[in-house]
Amino acid sequence: MLRLPRFKYLRPKTAREAAQMASDLGPRAMFVAGGTDLFPKLKRRQFEVDALIGLDFLPRTIHRGDDETIVDAGVTLASASSSAELRGDYPGYAEAAGLVSSPPLRNAGTIGGNLCVDTRCNYYDMTYEWRKAAGFCMKKDGDICLVAPSSSRCWAVSSSDTAPMAIALGALVTLAGPNGDRELPVAALYKDDGIDYMAKQPSEVVTSLQLHAAGATRTAYVKLRRRGSIDFPIAGAAVALRLDGPLVTSCRIVLSAVASHPLEAAEAGEFMIGRRVDEESAKAAAEIAAKPAKPLDNADLSHFWRKRMVRVVVEQALKRAGDR
Amino acid sequence: MTDNGRYAVIGKPLPKVDAASRVTGQAVYADDMLLPRTLHCRILRSPHPHARIVSIDTSAARRMPGVHAVITGADLPIKFGILPVTQDERALEHEKVRYVGDPIAAVAATDEEIAAAACDAIAVEYQVLEPVMSIDAALGRPKDERIQDYGGPNNIHKLVALEFGDVDGGFARADHVREDVFFFQGNTHLPMEQHSAVATYIDGKVTLWSSTQVVHYVHRALAKVLELPMNRIRVIGAAHGGGFGGKTDPFAHEIIVAKLAMITGRPVKCTLTREEVFYAHRGRHPVLMWVRTGVTSDGRITAMHFKSALDGGAYGSYGVASTFYTGALQTVTYDIPAYRFEGCRVFTNKPPCGPKRGHGTPQPRFAIELHLEKIARDLGIDPVEMKRANFVKPMTRTVNWMRVTSCGLEECTELVMKASGYRERERRSGRGMGFAISSYLSGAGTAIYWNDMPHSEVQIKVDRGGVTAYCGAMDIGQGSDSVLAAVVAEELGLQPKDIRLVTADTDTTPIDLGSYSSRVTFMAGNAALEAARKMRALLVEAVEASGRKYEEVSFEEASVLAEARFGTLTTAGSYTPPKIAGPYKGSGVGPSPAYSYSACVVDLDADPRTGLIHLNKVWIAHDVGRAINPLLVEGQVEGSVYMGLGEALMEEQTFRKGLHKWPSMLEYKSPTFLDMPDVETFIVETNDPEGPYGAKEAGQGPLLPVIPAVNAAVFDALGIWVDEVPVTPEKIVEALRRRDKGEPPRYGPQRFPEIPYPPTIKVDPPPRDLDRAAAASI
Ligand SMILES: Cc1cc2nc3c(=O)[nH]c(=O)nc-3n(C[C@H](O)[C@H](O)[C@H](O)COP(=O)(O)OP(=O)(O)OC[C@H]3O[C@@H](n4cnc5c(N)ncnc54)[C@H](O)[C@@H]3O)c2cc1C
Ligand code: SF4
């Protein structure tokens, strides 16, 4: 069977200490929270590490305040999806967390880990032996892209289910670095690059997610995948909108799994402002939202079909948010 | 159903005899075994789909600390293969590789990581050859060289052409003739347990524990390749985590661990990675099919011409049999008075295909069920009624000499029609129901290598401690151990839990050919029945000699009386299938002592916008002859439905740039619990005249109708034909797009290639009273 490589396991007690360790050890050390993304990839030798820095010290509480709700990065996806606070205030977020993978993985996987989950590509998420036979690609061990050979960049797909919803909600993350903490909008955490997909320093630990008071915000997340469980998204739409009477006053639509970062469909969001959420507006907005989506042939099912399906998930998410 | 009351054990829904050990983790699978001083083996595999090996340098690997042995093809040069006619595999290749994953070298080391690192340190120089990745490419001239050096022309492996009855006359008589082309994509077994084998070499004898379905065939292959007499090799079936046909060949890793144990004198273990399981494969052949049928205006079949082209992958495996199977069983469900079959298997640079649940018959079943649906619609008659009018009748011979005994097609059809409400179904766009039937063998009538010996043997020993039954049959999870125990218990007036079982061990048990072709209940069941009845006769005689009746004394008392009277108490029984094959070459594939029958209705919703399918419910009725244990039968039927739905909707073994596209359980899609609809199972009992207590098979047949029923339901829902599987959402959307553009509302293959089939061998249909005459002469 596939075996984990040998590594040192370090157990810092605080985020600062963890960040310091990461900064000292450099790229051959990685954080591990639930390990649900990391361990399979280590078995497939997609990362080479000398040390793993355990994040099991991260608190696991959901703090509901008047102005904001703070979700500790150590909260598991299972607790996030079943939390009464999150389900009440941000149903779309709880929904996204509950649609990640399968029950055993949600019991171990954390919301911090879900924000940092590696980008995916079916030329890359393969064993060492397979990748060697295929010819290594630039994301690991090689220098070309096998999906788009003429491309100078990697197009691996952002596959987090919760990140698009966090962005649609305008959420912030707190990062702990070796020298202090800082806050960042979740949207600013990502870069449109399959390899260097995170904008934070590698030594920074995500310690919490802050969600603004929900107020009248209505949210919904619709995920498309082949099966009822286990599968990563092959298209997804997160919607957060507010209404004044029947009319939309604000609307953010963020797509999952159609680019190397969660892709905000800003034009489509703006289109909704001043309109009712109905069949017709949802269809028109979905049409606009789908335009920038550029799925490639590196995930399940054909990219032509996935591109068509972006419309469907956006339309459904808009209508569902409108109905909430 | 009427005489179940006669039995104390047969027909009772008892838990499996090994249920507790399975669910508590006590069962010992090959990978659980860790004998003292075990070495771990990893196998270096080809990264190229097609290449000549120029050189292999293992020196760096040999120097690595912890490495005990490195072997290459030069150490195991003798070829093997499951069929005597296709001995084309080597445990390790040193001349040429034929697919990505072909084994080249193996390492035994103190742990698996060292073995893997040593494999990575082996330097192989290749001369890369043009890969052949499709049926069309295989039919054409090879750019560099052929994949195998036998068969031909080009990369054709096998060609057959048979004709039964007057086909041209049948077509001339028809009022309507229709042709269709279908494609069934390949898929794999996906057993939960990865293949695993452990070998020791002690006192000059090899012992191999393996996750195999066929200890006997592994035994033979080991003897051949290791050049040891069979009496110096012992093969034991370890607890089994699922085969579905995928563990029915002798495999490279089994031979390799035995050889490494001989070299190192230490136990050697090899457990394949999930990726390697995809390379071991032997799964469903991708098959392109062409079928032409003539019917009268009221829908009676007058003639059928069926052509198949199988993409076999790189080696023979069971492929010759698979090829015949694509043509053999069409006649066993429908009365086809004249039938022509032309089959072709090609080699491609992919992992070899072989037998998967239904072996070679789900593909043609899919094709002819849909083809007949279309004909019925051409004629404007109800497809169910048209099929029904053509059903075979019990106690008949088909035009290609298959002997049909019990046949519950009518009962099965009626049950699923009634329960599903098919005839009164709600007609709304997007919702549909589909119906299909099928049949399958209860064991192949001929062994894999030609011989006249029994196919299954059982010994029973009774002593002071009770009863032990010995049989070579391998329980692969289907419950064959429970069936053996039930048969012996029934005859001796005990319960299954009272019977000790020794199975699947070539040293201690008499032969059984293995768990494939749905043969174990029928054949080992009959052998057990014979042995148990003989034992009962001894016990009864001894008890009656003491002036009492068998039913009046305890079993212990009876056994003491009998042992005192006769000495050691052993009996044996065996089963040899009747000689019923027709008088033509290739007639060995298809005949079975009995056929099971099934009928199925699938209810689904299909979304015209996305092409996504939601399964509402499946009704399935299965004629099992007699359910020795209805719980096990239901389990097999539901499992078959599950596997059939996976094949119909998502499973596909596809390739990209010469590589398996996704040899992983995450990316190779197989349904989860959440994708599984409700299944309502009906067991039909027709009491087969030759089956043990009337029993037939249950493990494979019920898969077959599920697949075409899905496609028929999609047509019912959306008015489009997807003439291939899997039915993915993309294909549905594309077929709808074509319809909207005014093109034929269909997604599927456009043409069937030109194939140089040989001149047809014409076979006269069997005489009408063949079996009555045969029965009279016994
Ligand atoms: C079969 C399978 C299916 C899956 N399906 C889905 C799916 O449908 N949707 C989906 O979104 N994900 C899916 N995943 C991925 C994964 O399970 C989830 O994303 C999960 O939330 C990851 O969290 P974790 O705590 O296990 O992260 P880990 O595996 O521990 O870490 C993931 C990455 O994040 C980094 N990291 C973790 N926590 C922090 C932190 N607090 N600060 C900084 N860096 C951190 C790690 O260094 C690592 O690079 C799937 C995984 C598998 C194996
Ligand atoms: S997108 Fe290209 S570079 Fe990136 S992982 Fe896939 S094949 Fe490699």
PDB file of C-alpha atoms in Angstrom, chain B residues 489-591:
ATOM      1  CA  ALA B 489     -26.446 -29.553   7.941  1.00  0.00           C
ATOM      2  CA  GLU B 490     -29.753 -30.133   6.173  1.00  0.00           C
ATOM      3  CA  GLU B 491     -28.879 -33.701   5.256  1.00  0.00           C
ATOM      4  CA  LEU B 492     -27.507 -34.637   8.650  1.00  0.00           C
ATOM      5  CA  GLY B 493     -30.236 -32.928  10.655  1.00  0.00           C
ATOM      6  CA  LEU B 494     -27.908 -30.273  12.110  1.00  0.00           C
ATOM      7  CA  GLN B 495     -27.557 -26.500  11.920  1.00  0.00           C
ATOM      8  CA  PRO B 496     -24.935 -24.757   9.719  1.00  0.00           C
ATOM      9  CA  LYS B 497     -23.073 -23.512  12.780  1.00  0.00           C
ATOM     10  CA  ASP B 498     -22.496 -27.147  13.786  1.00  0.00           C
ATOM     11  CA  ILE B 499     -20.471 -27.854  10.657  1.00  0.00           C
ATOM     12  CA  ARG B 500     -16.724 -27.253  10.630  1.00  0.00           C
ATOM     13  CA  LEU B 501     -15.455 -26.159   7.244  1.00  0.00           C
ATOM     14  CA  VAL B 502     -12.068 -26.533   5.628  1.00  0.00           C
ATOM     15  CA  THR B 503     -12.078 -24.808   2.275  1.00  0.00           C
ATOM     16  CA  ALA B 504      -9.816 -23.483  -0.465  1.00  0.00           C
ATOM     17  CA  ASP B 505      -6.589 -25.203   0.504  1.00  0.00           C
ATOM     18  CA  THR B 506      -4.877 -27.316  -2.134  1.00  0.00           C
ATOM     19  CA  ASP B 507      -3.170 -29.518   0.488  1.00  0.00           C
ATOM     20  CA  THR B 508      -6.167 -30.418   2.600  1.00  0.00           C
ATOM     21  CA  THR B 509      -9.242 -30.086   0.419  1.00  0.00           C
ATOM     22  CA  PRO B 510     -10.338 -31.910  -2.704  1.00  0.00           C
ATOM     23  CA  ILE B 511     -10.694 -29.873  -5.838  1.00  0.00           C
ATOM     24  CA  ASP B 512     -13.152 -27.219  -6.687  1.00  0.00           C
ATOM     25  CA  LEU B 513     -12.405 -25.168  -9.772  1.00  0.00           C
ATOM     26  CA  GLY B 514     -13.085 -21.899  -8.029  1.00  0.00           C
ATOM     27  CA  SER B 515     -15.454 -19.041  -7.507  1.00  0.00           C
ATOM     28  CA  TYR B 516     -16.180 -17.911 -11.035  1.00  0.00           C
ATOM     29  CA  SER B 517     -19.001 -18.356 -13.556  1.00  0.00           C
ATOM     30  CA  SER B 518     -21.526 -18.655 -10.700  1.00  0.00           C
ATOM     31  CA  ARG B 519     -20.655 -22.311 -10.336  1.00  0.00           C
ATOM     32  CA  VAL B 520     -20.113 -22.926  -6.610  1.00  0.00           C
ATOM     33  CA  THR B 521     -23.637 -23.317  -5.232  1.00  0.00           C
ATOM     34  CA  PHE B 522     -24.600 -25.514  -8.141  1.00  0.00           C
ATOM     35  CA  MET B 523     -21.482 -27.669  -8.390  1.00  0.00           C
ATOM     36  CA  ALA B 524     -19.997 -27.732  -4.881  1.00  0.00           C
ATOM     37  CA  GLY B 525     -23.588 -27.794  -3.600  1.00  0.00           C
ATOM     38  CA  ASN B 526     -24.306 -30.957  -5.578  1.00  0.00           C
ATOM     39  CA  ALA B 527     -21.009 -32.522  -4.483  1.00  0.00           C
ATOM     40  CA  ALA B 528     -21.784 -31.706  -0.854  1.00  0.00           C
ATOM     41  CA  LEU B 529     -25.262 -33.121  -1.238  1.00  0.00           C
ATOM     42  CA  GLU B 530     -23.870 -36.421  -2.498  1.00  0.00           C
ATOM     43  CA  ALA B 531     -21.257 -36.658   0.257  1.00  0.00           C
ATOM     44  CA  ALA B 532     -23.758 -35.712   2.946  1.00  0.00           C
ATOM     45  CA  ARG B 533     -26.368 -38.216   1.755  1.00  0.00           C
ATOM     46  CA  LYS B 534     -23.758 -40.972   1.801  1.00  0.00           C
ATOM     47  CA  MET B 535     -22.788 -39.972   5.320  1.00  0.00           C
ATOM     48  CA  ARG B 536     -26.380 -39.907   6.402  1.00  0.00           C
ATOM     49  CA  ALA B 537     -26.866 -43.398   4.990  1.00  0.00           C
ATOM     50  CA  LEU B 538     -23.974 -44.701   7.134  1.00  0.00           C
ATOM     51  CA  LEU B 539     -25.338 -43.017  10.242  1.00  0.00           C
ATOM     52  CA  VAL B 540     -28.861 -44.259   9.594  1.00  0.00           C
ATOM     53  CA  GLU B 541     -27.658 -47.799   8.984  1.00  0.00           C
ATOM     54  CA  ALA B 542     -25.712 -47.849  12.249  1.00  0.00           C
ATOM     55  CA  VAL B 543     -28.566 -46.362  14.261  1.00  0.00           C
ATOM     56  CA  GLU B 544     -31.131 -48.721  12.778  1.00  0.00           C
ATOM     57  CA  ALA B 545     -28.833 -51.676  13.460  1.00  0.00           C
ATOM     58  CA  SER B 546     -29.154 -50.700  17.121  1.00  0.00           C
ATOM     59  CA  GLY B 547     -32.931 -50.959  16.767  1.00  0.00           C
ATOM     60  CA  ARG B 548     -33.717 -47.254  16.792  1.00  0.00           C
ATOM     61  CA  LYS B 549     -34.529 -44.507  14.313  1.00  0.00           C
ATOM     62  CA  TYR B 550     -32.034 -41.771  13.233  1.00  0.00           C
ATOM     63  CA  GLU B 551     -34.422 -39.025  14.309  1.00  0.00           C
ATOM     64  CA  GLU B 552     -34.685 -40.469  17.814  1.00  0.00           C
ATOM     65  CA  VAL B 553     -30.993 -40.322  18.740  1.00  0.00           C
ATOM     66  CA  SER B 554     -28.680 -37.386  19.156  1.00  0.00           C
ATOM     67  CA  PHE B 555     -26.119 -36.745  16.448  1.00  0.00           C
ATOM     68  CA  GLU B 556     -23.313 -37.624  18.875  1.00  0.00           C
ATOM     69  CA  GLU B 557     -24.927 -40.954  19.603  1.00  0.00           C
ATOM     70  CA  ALA B 558     -25.441 -41.660  15.946  1.00  0.00           C
ATOM     71  CA  SER B 559     -21.826 -40.869  15.157  1.00  0.00           C
ATOM     72  CA  VAL B 560     -20.533 -43.095  17.964  1.00  0.00           C
ATOM     73  CA  LEU B 561     -22.697 -45.959  16.724  1.00  0.00           C
ATOM     74  CA  ALA B 562     -21.513 -45.461  13.161  1.00  0.00           C
ATOM     75  CA  GLU B 563     -17.836 -45.063  13.989  1.00  0.00           C
ATOM     76  CA  ALA B 564     -18.028 -48.212  16.131  1.00  0.00           C
ATOM     77  CA  ARG B 565     -19.631 -50.090  13.271  1.00  0.00           C
ATOM     78  CA  PHE B 566     -17.660 -48.798  10.253  1.00  0.00           C
ATOM     79  CA  GLY B 567     -14.417 -47.375  11.630  1.00  0.00           C
ATOM     80  CA  THR B 568     -13.287 -43.958  10.382  1.00  0.00           C
ATOM     81  CA  LEU B 569     -16.281 -42.170   8.912  1.00  0.00           C
ATOM     82  CA  THR B 570     -15.571 -40.388   5.681  1.00  0.00           C
ATOM     83  CA  THR B 571     -17.611 -39.941   2.577  1.00  0.00           C
ATOM     84  CA  ALA B 572     -17.087 -38.053  -0.620  1.00  0.00           C
ATOM     85  CA  GLY B 573     -19.224 -36.595  -3.334  1.00  0.00           C
ATOM     86  CA  SER B 574     -18.389 -34.986  -6.607  1.00  0.00           C
ATOM     87  CA  TYR B 575     -20.064 -33.124  -9.402  1.00  0.00           C
ATOM     88  CA  THR B 576     -19.422 -33.331 -13.122  1.00  0.00           C
ATOM     89  CA  PRO B 577     -21.645 -31.226 -15.351  1.00  0.00           C
ATOM     90  CA  PRO B 578     -23.666 -33.056 -18.000  1.00  0.00           C
ATOM     91  CA  LYS B 579     -22.170 -33.213 -21.480  1.00  0.00           C
ATOM     92  CA  ILE B 580     -24.565 -30.960 -23.297  1.00  0.00           C
ATOM     93  CA  ALA B 581     -22.315 -28.833 -25.521  1.00  0.00           C
ATOM     94  CA  GLY B 582     -23.174 -28.720 -29.201  1.00  0.00           C
ATOM     95  CA  PRO B 583     -21.106 -30.364 -31.959  1.00  0.00           C
ATOM     96  CA  TYR B 584     -19.064 -27.335 -33.024  1.00  0.00           C
ATOM     97  CA  LYS B 585     -15.787 -25.584 -32.197  1.00  0.00           C
ATOM     98  CA  GLY B 586     -16.397 -22.998 -29.507  1.00  0.00           C
ATOM     99  CA  SER B 587     -19.444 -24.825 -28.159  1.00  0.00           C
ATOM    100  CA  GLY B 588     -17.732 -25.118 -24.766  1.00  0.00           C
ATOM    101  CA  VAL B 589     -18.583 -21.486 -23.967  1.00  0.00           C
ATOM    102  CA  GLY B 590     -22.200 -20.954 -23.000  1.00  0.00           C
ATOM    103  CA  PRO B 591     -23.532 -24.361 -21.966  1.00  0.00           C
TER     104      PRO B 591
END
